[in-house]
Amino acid sequence: MRALVLAALALLAPVAHAGPCQPAPFGDTLLYLRGGLNNWAAQDEQAFEYRCDAYFLNLRAQGPQEFKIADEAWTPDSTLGGDAQGRLARGPAAVGNYKLDFRGAHTLRLRFDPQGQPTLDLGPQTFKPSPPARITDEAALSTQFDSRYAGSKSPFGAQPRGTEIRFSLGSSRPGLLRATLVLEKRLLSGNQEQLHYEPLQRIAMTPEGRGLGTGFTATVRFDEVGVFGYWFELETDRGRYALQNNKDTIHWTREKGSMGPAVVERLPTDTRRIRRYRQTIHAADYAVPAWAQDAVYYAIFPERFRNGDPSNDPRPGGGRVQDRYQDHEVERHARWVEKPFKPGSGDGSDGVHNNDFFGGDLAGIIEKLDYIKALGVNTIYLTPIFRAASNHKYDTADYTEVDPALGSQADFKRLCAEAAKRGLRVLPDASLNHVGADSLYFDRFARYDSRGAFRGGRIQADSPYASWFSFDPSQASPDRQFKGWVGVTDLPELDKSSRAFRDFAYGRPDSVMQRWLDLGAAGWRMDVAPWVPDDFWREWRRAVKAHRPDVLTIAETWFDASKYFLGDSFDGTMNYIFRSAVLDFAAGGDARQLAAQLEFMREAYPAQSLLANMNLLSSHDQPRALFALGERDDSSPAQRRLARQRLRLAWLLQMSAPGAPSIYYGDEVGVGGGEDPFNRAPYPWADQGGQPDESLHAELRRLTALRQQHAVLRQGLPQAPLLATRQHLALPRRLGEAQVLTVLSNAATASRPSVPLSHEMPTRWRDALSGEVFQAVQGRLTLPLPPLGGRILLND
């Protein structure tokens, strides 16, 4: 019994109070746990709650986690991390991340002593957050708004500047005295570090009689471009309430809510806690290149695709540019089909990251253009090819040269020309946020004769590149005299406000952007777009589009990308929301959650951007799709078959959804792999000892051919889901008279869902893959579906 009592006391320890309650040390400022588990964003579900004498947070996580504790703006005084010894520290002493090992559900308790020094305790989950007060007011509870219902809001979705939008509320019970439409403008900067809504208008809505209840309406003309927030303040004789967005989580996105039907909650004291609906208003002339909606991408990590010219392979001790990684030797793989090296894994590598090479190059891509064309794609996306020390090339050393391990400028020009002969475009990648420490612009290792700004680890004030960086000569350590992107000293961050850098990047006729477009590039995928200021992207877009209007601009943005679709920066994004939602569903997740993610994008994104987004399932920054779907090196044959059937299900949706499908090289033949570097494994060419899965390959070719055959699969606008249950989803699209209906099931057994059709839809449908014909009966279409499968139906 004594042991049980002690165990119970231990469980209560995190919420026990050591003494009298004290005011919160940071006042009304909210503190967030920000780390790898939430992409370092300030997420509401990782916000600490202050109670009496400490901050508390319930957190469920597994394994070692690195994080900081900070407000949304990373204010130095309220930022906590690890000191030089790894202990929790505050302010300038917090030079690194803090690390803890989690094993499920925990409560974190953050306390400060009288001198302001922090202590963070990790214990069992015992903290009970303050619950919201229960609402019993029927007048408030019965008030309805649905942003996707024409009777509540019209017109639907993103709109051009100058549009008038009508908002309507309905209540089925009497007692709603007043309704106010609260309109705000969203300010979002960086990687969601700062999120703020600026008040614009409070519009008293006009009452309209509706039976026993009361309706209210208001019409707003949006004459300014931006992303706007809106919600409704309700007043009854029993109190005031907020009619607001729901609590759905949108993948990678700090703000909650997938829009659609509204939720009533008591009006909070702090209106920052309200979940806004979002309204995108874009420029009236916002246009995206027409070819973007027809694109099917093949994404290539050049060093790992194909070795077409062994003479340029990096070799230890070779004495050439590509034979050294910073101040280290490179490592060369003995066989093409080996795994990438991971320092510290015991694989015998030298412990240096990103310095192992297989020999892939541009010549290898040219050699396999017919293979790429036969896959059914028409656009090649290349991760960076500029000269750089690493195998990934995001540490740019010279924006004007192809890395010698990959080939030459002439090879790039030949690649674009040969691709064009086959109807293929080439979209390269670039980072204008940072360069490499081993670059001619920075030259930390004194390997160039270019007067780099930090040559040999010393600030060179007279360098022609000095204005490209922000230096602090007062710091003793060279590592702290400049800003490394997200603290990585190998990647010195560029000062994007530098006029000299902007001119070099896009401002001059011979700028980096124009140079490679003139050599044959079809556009640009831009790395880490959120870390680059908005005004930079506005100037950049004007310069790029003025040079060639048909250039496609794609942002690397993981969260809700609405702010980039206003007509002044990008045409589309790498759609990581799509990736996460589709893979979750294919792995057995709730189809209703997938529907919420897709519906959010349908409402928030302009149609021209929605159709141009790069809809990926794998990338060089995330585990490959097969890994996410359960396949491992030691998987049994049955587990492999299951993972690959799940991949086929994901492909079925990817190839029939709005947006441009993106195939990461090797996915089509069963390449797997988890986190970097294993997601960057070489393509398993049979002549190099690989074993490509030709059954998967044939299935994907069949789906890409279907997409290219039917314009409605490329250009059709999505409609609201007709069916969304735990395991089934029915998604319609329309292009003129052509209609397509994708019906999916992630059930482990065969099923027969019944899909309700709208009155505008035909009753007769043909399966585009099998040729089978199905007839609706009394407005419902009942379909036999295989386990983990679906159908793409066309109006017959």
mmCIF file of N, CA and C in Angstrom, residues 429-538:
data_model
loop_
_atom_site.group_PDB
_atom_site.id
_atom_site.type_symbol
_atom_site.label_atom_id
_atom_site.label_comp_id
_atom_site.label_asym_id
_atom_site.label_seq_id
_atom_site.Cartn_x
_atom_site.Cartn_y
_atom_site.Cartn_z
ATOM 1 N N ASP A 429 16.378 24.088 -59.309
ATOM 2 C CA ASP A 429 16.150 24.487 -57.919
ATOM 3 C C ASP A 429 17.243 25.467 -57.516
ATOM 4 N N ALA A 430 16.902 26.419 -56.685
ATOM 5 C CA ALA A 430 17.914 27.351 -56.185
ATOM 6 C C ALA A 430 17.528 27.849 -54.808
ATOM 7 N N SER A 431 18.545 28.143 -54.003
ATOM 8 C CA SER A 431 18.332 28.813 -52.726
ATOM 9 C C SER A 431 18.933 30.202 -52.795
ATOM 10 N N LEU A 432 18.114 31.208 -52.578
ATOM 11 C CA LEU A 432 18.594 32.583 -52.476
ATOM 12 C C LEU A 432 18.534 33.050 -51.028
ATOM 13 N N ASN A 433 18.499 32.085 -50.113
ATOM 14 C CA ASN A 433 18.465 32.385 -48.683
ATOM 15 C C ASN A 433 19.829 32.222 -48.034
ATOM 16 N N HIS A 434 20.634 31.301 -48.544
ATOM 17 C CA HIS A 434 21.939 31.021 -47.944
ATOM 18 C C HIS A 434 22.881 30.480 -49.022
ATOM 19 N N VAL A 435 24.152 30.521 -48.731
ATOM 20 C CA VAL A 435 25.170 29.903 -49.583
ATOM 21 C C VAL A 435 25.961 28.937 -48.721
ATOM 22 N N GLY A 436 26.990 28.336 -49.303
ATOM 23 C CA GLY A 436 27.849 27.458 -48.534
ATOM 24 C C GLY A 436 28.987 28.223 -47.882
ATOM 25 N N ALA A 437 29.427 27.737 -46.723
ATOM 26 C CA ALA A 437 30.625 28.320 -46.106
ATOM 27 C C ALA A 437 31.808 28.169 -47.048
ATOM 28 N N ASP A 438 31.812 27.085 -47.822
ATOM 29 C CA ASP A 438 32.861 26.827 -48.809
ATOM 30 C C ASP A 438 32.396 27.335 -50.163
ATOM 31 N N SER A 439 32.239 28.651 -50.270
ATOM 32 C CA SER A 439 31.790 29.278 -51.515
ATOM 33 C C SER A 439 32.702 30.438 -51.849
ATOM 34 N N LEU A 440 32.701 30.832 -53.094
ATOM 35 C CA LEU A 440 33.564 31.959 -53.467
ATOM 36 C C LEU A 440 33.065 33.257 -52.856
ATOM 37 N N TYR A 441 31.788 33.291 -52.420
ATOM 38 C CA TYR A 441 31.223 34.497 -51.814
ATOM 39 C C TYR A 441 31.594 34.617 -50.336
ATOM 40 N N PHE A 442 31.783 33.486 -49.667
ATOM 41 C CA PHE A 442 32.097 33.460 -48.233
ATOM 42 C C PHE A 442 33.537 33.007 -48.003
ATOM 43 N N ASP A 443 33.901 31.884 -48.574
ATOM 44 C CA ASP A 443 35.277 31.361 -48.623
ATOM 45 C C ASP A 443 35.894 31.154 -47.245
ATOM 46 N N ARG A 444 35.178 30.470 -46.387
ATOM 47 C CA ARG A 444 35.688 30.243 -45.029
ATOM 48 C C ARG A 444 36.963 29.395 -45.027
ATOM 49 N N PHE A 445 37.119 28.527 -46.018
ATOM 50 C CA PHE A 445 38.259 27.607 -46.026
ATOM 51 C C PHE A 445 39.367 28.068 -46.974
ATOM 52 N N ALA A 446 39.257 29.333 -47.426
ATOM 53 C CA ALA A 446 40.301 29.951 -48.265
ATOM 54 C C ALA A 446 40.659 29.069 -49.466
ATOM 55 N N ARG A 447 39.623 28.651 -50.180
ATOM 56 C CA ARG A 447 39.852 27.797 -51.342
ATOM 57 C C ARG A 447 39.644 28.535 -52.656
ATOM 58 N N TYR A 448 39.358 29.831 -52.581
ATOM 59 C CA TYR A 448 39.088 30.607 -53.792
ATOM 60 C C TYR A 448 39.984 31.847 -53.809
ATOM 61 N N ASP A 449 40.132 32.412 -54.963
ATOM 62 C CA ASP A 449 40.853 33.681 -55.108
ATOM 63 C C ASP A 449 39.855 34.793 -55.407
ATOM 64 N N SER A 450 38.798 34.814 -54.637
ATOM 65 C CA SER A 450 37.681 35.692 -54.986
ATOM 66 C C SER A 450 37.423 36.801 -53.975
ATOM 67 N N ARG A 451 38.293 36.917 -52.977
ATOM 68 C CA ARG A 451 38.083 37.900 -51.919
ATOM 69 C C ARG A 451 36.738 37.676 -51.242
ATOM 70 N N GLY A 452 36.507 36.448 -50.816
ATOM 71 C CA GLY A 452 35.273 36.104 -50.108
ATOM 72 C C GLY A 452 35.105 36.908 -48.843
ATOM 73 N N ALA A 453 33.862 37.088 -48.398
ATOM 74 C CA ALA A 453 33.542 37.966 -47.280
ATOM 75 C C ALA A 453 34.029 37.431 -45.941
ATOM 76 N N PHE A 454 34.346 36.121 -45.854
ATOM 77 C CA PHE A 454 34.821 35.532 -44.600
ATOM 78 C C PHE A 454 36.006 34.614 -44.901
ATOM 79 N N ARG A 455 36.883 35.063 -45.768
ATOM 80 C CA ARG A 455 37.987 34.240 -46.245
ATOM 81 C C ARG A 455 38.879 33.798 -45.086
ATOM 82 N N GLY A 456 39.090 32.491 -44.998
ATOM 83 C CA GLY A 456 39.947 31.940 -43.959
ATOM 84 C C GLY A 456 39.417 32.131 -42.558
ATOM 85 N N GLY A 457 38.103 32.393 -42.424
ATOM 86 C CA GLY A 457 37.508 32.585 -41.100
ATOM 87 C C GLY A 457 37.677 33.976 -40.545
ATOM 88 N N ARG A 458 37.980 34.958 -41.415
ATOM 89 C CA ARG A 458 38.127 36.354 -40.979
ATOM 90 C C ARG A 458 37.221 37.249 -41.812
ATOM 91 N N ILE A 459 36.586 38.206 -41.160
ATOM 92 C CA ILE A 459 35.709 39.144 -41.855
ATOM 93 C C ILE A 459 36.540 40.020 -42.785
ATOM 94 N N GLN A 460 36.132 40.072 -44.051
ATOM 95 C CA GLN A 460 36.820 40.888 -45.053
ATOM 96 C C GLN A 460 35.902 42.037 -45.455
ATOM 97 N N ALA A 461 36.058 43.180 -44.785
ATOM 98 C CA ALA A 461 35.137 44.302 -44.997
ATOM 99 C C ALA A 461 35.213 44.854 -46.409
ATOM 100 N N ASP A 462 36.360 44.651 -47.085
ATOM 101 C CA ASP A 462 36.501 45.190 -48.430
ATOM 102 C C ASP A 462 36.102 44.182 -49.510
ATOM 103 N N SER A 463 35.539 43.063 -49.114
ATOM 104 C CA SER A 463 35.101 42.057 -50.078
ATOM 105 C C SER A 463 33.928 42.589 -50.894
ATOM 106 N N PRO A 464 33.883 42.276 -52.191
ATOM 107 C CA PRO A 464 32.717 42.679 -52.987
ATOM 108 C C PRO A 464 31.427 42.005 -52.529
ATOM 109 N N TYR A 465 31.564 40.981 -51.666
ATOM 110 C CA TYR A 465 30.388 40.266 -51.179
ATOM 111 C C TYR A 465 30.089 40.594 -49.720
ATOM 112 N N ALA A 466 30.779 41.557 -49.151
ATOM 113 C CA ALA A 466 30.623 41.855 -47.722
ATOM 114 C C ALA A 466 29.190 42.240 -47.379
ATOM 115 N N SER A 467 28.529 42.974 -48.272
ATOM 116 C CA SER A 467 27.159 43.428 -47.984
ATOM 117 C C SER A 467 26.140 42.301 -48.097
ATOM 118 N N TRP A 468 26.560 41.147 -48.582
ATOM 119 C CA TRP A 468 25.636 40.018 -48.715
ATOM 120 C C TRP A 468 25.363 39.332 -47.381
ATOM 121 N N PHE A 469 26.171 39.623 -46.373
ATOM 122 C CA PHE A 469 26.076 38.917 -45.096
ATOM 123 C C PHE A 469 26.000 39.921 -43.947
ATOM 124 N N SER A 470 25.522 39.461 -42.808
ATOM 125 C CA SER A 470 25.494 40.279 -41.591
ATOM 126 C C SER A 470 26.537 39.727 -40.626
ATOM 127 N N PHE A 471 27.528 40.544 -40.303
ATOM 128 C CA PHE A 471 28.628 40.103 -39.436
ATOM 129 C C PHE A 471 28.566 40.806 -38.084
ATOM 130 N N ASP A 472 29.105 40.126 -37.077
ATOM 131 C CA ASP A 472 29.223 40.698 -35.739
ATOM 132 C C ASP A 472 30.679 40.519 -35.285
ATOM 133 N N PRO A 473 31.557 41.481 -35.566
ATOM 134 C CA PRO A 473 32.974 41.332 -35.223
ATOM 135 C C PRO A 473 33.249 41.339 -33.732
ATOM 136 N N SER A 474 32.253 41.683 -32.900
ATOM 137 C CA SER A 474 32.484 41.711 -31.458
ATOM 138 C C SER A 474 32.568 40.308 -30.853
ATOM 139 N N GLN A 475 32.121 39.314 -31.584
ATOM 140 C CA GLN A 475 32.153 37.939 -31.081
ATOM 141 C C GLN A 475 33.550 37.343 -31.248
ATOM 142 N N ALA A 476 33.999 36.612 -30.241
ATOM 143 C CA ALA A 476 35.340 36.025 -30.291
ATOM 144 C C ALA A 476 35.375 34.793 -31.197
ATOM 145 N N SER A 477 34.353 33.967 -31.133
ATOM 146 C CA SER A 477 34.327 32.733 -31.919
ATOM 147 C C SER A 477 33.945 33.032 -33.359
ATOM 148 N N PRO A 478 34.697 32.543 -34.338
ATOM 149 C CA PRO A 478 34.313 32.751 -35.747
ATOM 150 C C PRO A 478 32.910 32.234 -36.050
ATOM 151 N N ASP A 479 32.510 31.141 -35.395
ATOM 152 C CA ASP A 479 31.180 30.578 -35.656
ATOM 153 C C ASP A 479 30.054 31.530 -35.268
ATOM 154 N N ARG A 480 30.353 32.494 -34.399
ATOM 155 C CA ARG A 480 29.310 33.408 -33.938
ATOM 156 C C ARG A 480 29.438 34.797 -34.550
ATOM 157 N N GLN A 481 30.379 34.953 -35.469
ATOM 158 C CA GLN A 481 30.554 36.256 -36.115
ATOM 159 C C GLN A 481 29.629 36.442 -37.315
ATOM 160 N N PHE A 482 28.909 35.381 -37.685
ATOM 161 C CA PHE A 482 27.957 35.485 -38.789
ATOM 162 C C PHE A 482 26.740 34.640 -38.446
ATOM 163 N N LYS A 483 25.710 34.786 -39.235
ATOM 164 C CA LYS A 483 24.458 34.068 -38.992
ATOM 165 C C LYS A 483 24.371 32.873 -39.923
ATOM 166 N N GLY A 484 24.367 31.700 -39.341
ATOM 167 C CA GLY A 484 24.122 30.500 -40.124
ATOM 168 C C GLY A 484 22.628 30.241 -40.187
ATOM 169 N N TRP A 485 22.137 29.820 -41.367
ATOM 170 C CA TRP A 485 20.710 29.577 -41.495
ATOM 171 C C TRP A 485 20.272 28.501 -40.503
ATOM 172 N N VAL A 486 19.238 28.796 -39.714
ATOM 173 C CA VAL A 486 18.743 27.978 -38.602
ATOM 174 C C VAL A 486 19.899 27.446 -37.754
ATOM 175 N N GLY A 487 20.943 28.268 -37.590
ATOM 176 C CA GLY A 487 22.063 27.925 -36.730
ATOM 177 C C GLY A 487 23.106 27.025 -37.350
ATOM 178 N N VAL A 488 22.968 26.661 -38.637
ATOM 179 C CA VAL A 488 23.923 25.763 -39.305
ATOM 180 C C VAL A 488 25.053 26.606 -39.880
ATOM 181 N N THR A 489 26.246 26.484 -39.310
ATOM 182 C CA THR A 489 27.357 27.339 -39.729
ATOM 183 C C THR A 489 27.883 26.977 -41.115
ATOM 184 N N ASP A 490 27.565 25.784 -41.629
ATOM 185 C CA ASP A 490 27.942 25.445 -43.005
ATOM 186 C C ASP A 490 27.131 26.220 -44.031
ATOM 187 N N LEU A 491 26.040 26.864 -43.583
ATOM 188 C CA LEU A 491 25.135 27.562 -44.499
ATOM 189 C C LEU A 491 24.973 29.019 -44.069
ATOM 190 N N PRO A 492 25.960 29.879 -44.346
ATOM 191 C CA PRO A 492 25.837 31.294 -43.980
ATOM 192 C C PRO A 492 24.601 31.916 -44.630
ATOM 193 N N GLU A 493 23.794 32.566 -43.812
ATOM 194 C CA GLU A 493 22.559 33.154 -44.335
ATOM 195 C C GLU A 493 22.852 34.466 -45.035
ATOM 196 N N LEU A 494 22.216 34.644 -46.180
ATOM 197 C CA LEU A 494 22.377 35.874 -46.948
ATOM 198 C C LEU A 494 21.507 36.985 -46.369
ATOM 199 N N ASP A 495 21.982 38.207 -46.481
ATOM 200 C CA ASP A 495 21.187 39.372 -46.111
ATOM 201 C C ASP A 495 20.351 39.735 -47.334
ATOM 202 N N LYS A 496 19.088 39.308 -47.330
ATOM 203 C CA LYS A 496 18.258 39.487 -48.514
ATOM 204 C C LYS A 496 17.896 40.942 -48.790
ATOM 205 N N SER A 497 18.185 41.833 -47.827
ATOM 206 C CA SER A 497 17.942 43.257 -48.079
ATOM 207 C C SER A 497 19.077 43.896 -48.854
ATOM 208 N N SER A 498 20.192 43.189 -49.035
ATOM 209 C CA SER A 498 21.351 43.736 -49.748
ATOM 210 C C SER A 498 20.990 44.012 -51.209
ATOM 211 N N ARG A 499 21.118 45.251 -51.612
ATOM 212 C CA ARG A 499 20.829 45.606 -52.996
ATOM 213 C C ARG A 499 21.803 44.919 -53.946
ATOM 214 N N ALA A 500 23.030 44.812 -53.522
ATOM 215 C CA ALA A 500 24.034 44.170 -54.376
ATOM 216 C C ALA A 500 23.675 42.710 -54.623
ATOM 217 N N PHE A 501 23.204 42.010 -53.574
ATOM 218 C CA PHE A 501 22.827 40.615 -53.769
ATOM 219 C C PHE A 501 21.576 40.510 -54.627
ATOM 220 N N ARG A 502 20.602 41.360 -54.400
ATOM 221 C CA ARG A 502 19.376 41.313 -55.204
ATOM 222 C C ARG A 502 19.690 41.541 -56.684
ATOM 223 N N ASP A 503 20.561 42.480 -56.970
ATOM 224 C CA ASP A 503 20.931 42.729 -58.369
ATOM 225 C C ASP A 503 21.614 41.512 -58.970
ATOM 226 N N PHE A 504 22.481 40.879 -58.190
ATOM 227 C CA PHE A 504 23.180 39.684 -58.660
ATOM 228 C C PHE A 504 22.191 38.540 -58.892
ATOM 229 N N ALA A 505 21.221 38.402 -57.994
ATOM 230 C CA ALA A 505 20.293 37.277 -58.069
ATOM 231 C C ALA A 505 19.286 37.423 -59.193
ATOM 232 N N TYR A 506 18.722 38.622 -59.346
ATOM 233 C CA TYR A 506 17.663 38.761 -60.357
ATOM 234 C C TYR A 506 17.583 40.141 -61.011
ATOM 235 N N GLY A 507 18.328 41.125 -60.493
ATOM 236 C CA GLY A 507 18.124 42.501 -60.934
ATOM 237 C C GLY A 507 18.808 42.877 -62.230
ATOM 238 N N ARG A 508 19.952 42.271 -62.508
ATOM 239 C CA ARG A 508 20.708 42.637 -63.712
ATOM 240 C C ARG A 508 20.319 41.752 -64.890
ATOM 241 N N PRO A 509 20.565 42.221 -66.109
ATOM 242 C CA PRO A 509 20.289 41.377 -67.283
ATOM 243 C C PRO A 509 21.060 40.058 -67.272
ATOM 244 N N ASP A 510 22.243 40.044 -66.632
ATOM 245 C CA ASP A 510 23.036 38.812 -66.562
ATOM 246 C C ASP A 510 22.887 38.125 -65.212
ATOM 247 N N SER A 511 21.789 38.380 -64.505
ATOM 248 C CA SER A 511 21.590 37.834 -63.163
ATOM 249 C C SER A 511 21.456 36.322 -63.210
ATOM 250 N N VAL A 512 21.542 35.718 -62.028
ATOM 251 C CA VAL A 512 21.456 34.263 -61.913
ATOM 252 C C VAL A 512 20.154 33.740 -62.506
ATOM 253 N N MET A 513 19.030 34.359 -62.158
ATOM 254 C CA MET A 513 17.739 33.864 -62.621
ATOM 255 C C MET A 513 17.648 33.896 -64.144
ATOM 256 N N GLN A 514 18.014 35.012 -64.741
ATOM 257 C CA GLN A 514 17.906 35.145 -66.189
ATOM 258 C C GLN A 514 18.911 34.251 -66.916
ATOM 259 N N ARG A 515 20.110 34.124 -66.368
ATOM 260 C CA ARG A 515 21.165 33.339 -67.023
ATOM 261 C C ARG A 515 20.694 31.914 -67.314
ATOM 262 N N TRP A 516 20.132 31.258 -66.322
ATOM 263 C CA TRP A 516 19.748 29.853 -66.483
ATOM 264 C C TRP A 516 18.459 29.688 -67.260
ATOM 265 N N LEU A 517 17.582 30.705 -67.209
ATOM 266 C CA LEU A 517 16.409 30.672 -68.088
ATOM 267 C C LEU A 517 16.838 30.739 -69.548
ATOM 268 N N ASP A 518 17.836 31.566 -69.834
ATOM 269 C CA ASP A 518 18.328 31.689 -71.203
ATOM 270 C C ASP A 518 19.022 30.419 -71.682
ATOM 271 N N LEU A 519 19.507 29.628 -70.739
ATOM 272 C CA LEU A 519 20.147 28.363 -71.111
ATOM 273 C C LEU A 519 19.129 27.237 -71.305
ATOM 274 N N GLY A 520 17.859 27.509 -71.019
ATOM 275 C CA GLY A 520 16.831 26.524 -71.304
ATOM 276 C C GLY A 520 15.909 26.149 -70.164
ATOM 277 N N ALA A 521 16.132 26.664 -68.951
ATOM 278 C CA ALA A 521 15.260 26.326 -67.822
ATOM 279 C C ALA A 521 13.843 26.835 -68.079
ATOM 280 N N ALA A 522 12.854 26.077 -67.583
ATOM 281 C CA ALA A 522 11.444 26.437 -67.783
ATOM 282 C C ALA A 522 10.883 27.242 -66.620
ATOM 283 N N GLY A 523 11.641 27.371 -65.559
ATOM 284 C CA GLY A 523 11.169 28.083 -64.383
ATOM 285 C C GLY A 523 12.066 27.782 -63.211
ATOM 286 N N TRP A 524 11.541 28.025 -62.013
ATOM 287 C CA TRP A 524 12.353 27.854 -60.814
ATOM 288 C C TRP A 524 11.534 27.266 -59.684
ATOM 289 N N ARG A 525 12.125 26.311 -58.977
ATOM 290 C CA ARG A 525 11.643 25.901 -57.670
ATOM 291 C C ARG A 525 12.564 26.580 -56.674
ATOM 292 N N MET A 526 11.997 27.376 -55.761
ATOM 293 C CA MET A 526 12.807 28.184 -54.866
ATOM 294 C C MET A 526 12.805 27.614 -53.459
ATOM 295 N N ASP A 527 13.992 27.349 -52.979
ATOM 296 C CA ASP A 527 14.217 26.710 -51.690
ATOM 297 C C ASP A 527 13.823 27.628 -50.532
ATOM 298 N N VAL A 528 13.388 27.038 -49.434
ATOM 299 C CA VAL A 528 13.059 27.694 -48.156
ATOM 300 C C VAL A 528 12.440 29.083 -48.346
ATOM 301 N N ALA A 529 11.384 29.141 -49.150
ATOM 302 C CA ALA A 529 10.752 30.419 -49.464
ATOM 303 C C ALA A 529 10.327 31.225 -48.235
ATOM 304 N N PRO A 530 9.815 30.600 -47.160
ATOM 305 C CA PRO A 530 9.358 31.413 -46.024
ATOM 306 C C PRO A 530 10.463 32.203 -45.321
ATOM 307 N N TRP A 531 11.721 31.800 -45.476
ATOM 308 C CA TRP A 531 12.802 32.514 -44.803
ATOM 309 C C TRP A 531 13.265 33.744 -45.592
ATOM 310 N N VAL A 532 12.680 33.951 -46.748
ATOM 311 C CA VAL A 532 13.042 35.085 -47.596
ATOM 312 C C VAL A 532 11.912 36.111 -47.521
ATOM 313 N N PRO A 533 12.219 37.401 -47.335
ATOM 314 C CA PRO A 533 11.167 38.404 -47.147
ATOM 315 C C PRO A 533 10.223 38.514 -48.341
ATOM 316 N N ASP A 534 8.982 38.896 -48.061
ATOM 317 C CA ASP A 534 7.968 38.996 -49.112
ATOM 318 C C ASP A 534 8.351 40.012 -50.177
ATOM 319 N N ASP A 535 8.946 41.144 -49.782
ATOM 320 C CA ASP A 535 9.270 42.158 -50.774
ATOM 321 C C ASP A 535 10.356 41.670 -51.734
ATOM 322 N N PHE A 536 11.226 40.774 -51.252
ATOM 323 C CA PHE A 536 12.220 40.155 -52.121
ATOM 324 C C PHE A 536 11.514 39.358 -53.205
ATOM 325 N N TRP A 537 10.543 38.518 -52.818
ATOM 326 C CA TRP A 537 9.845 37.683 -53.798
ATOM 327 C C TRP A 537 9.032 38.528 -54.772
ATOM 328 N N ARG A 538 8.507 39.653 -54.316
ATOM 329 C CA ARG A 538 7.746 40.506 -55.237
ATOM 330 C C ARG A 538 8.658 41.060 -56.330
#
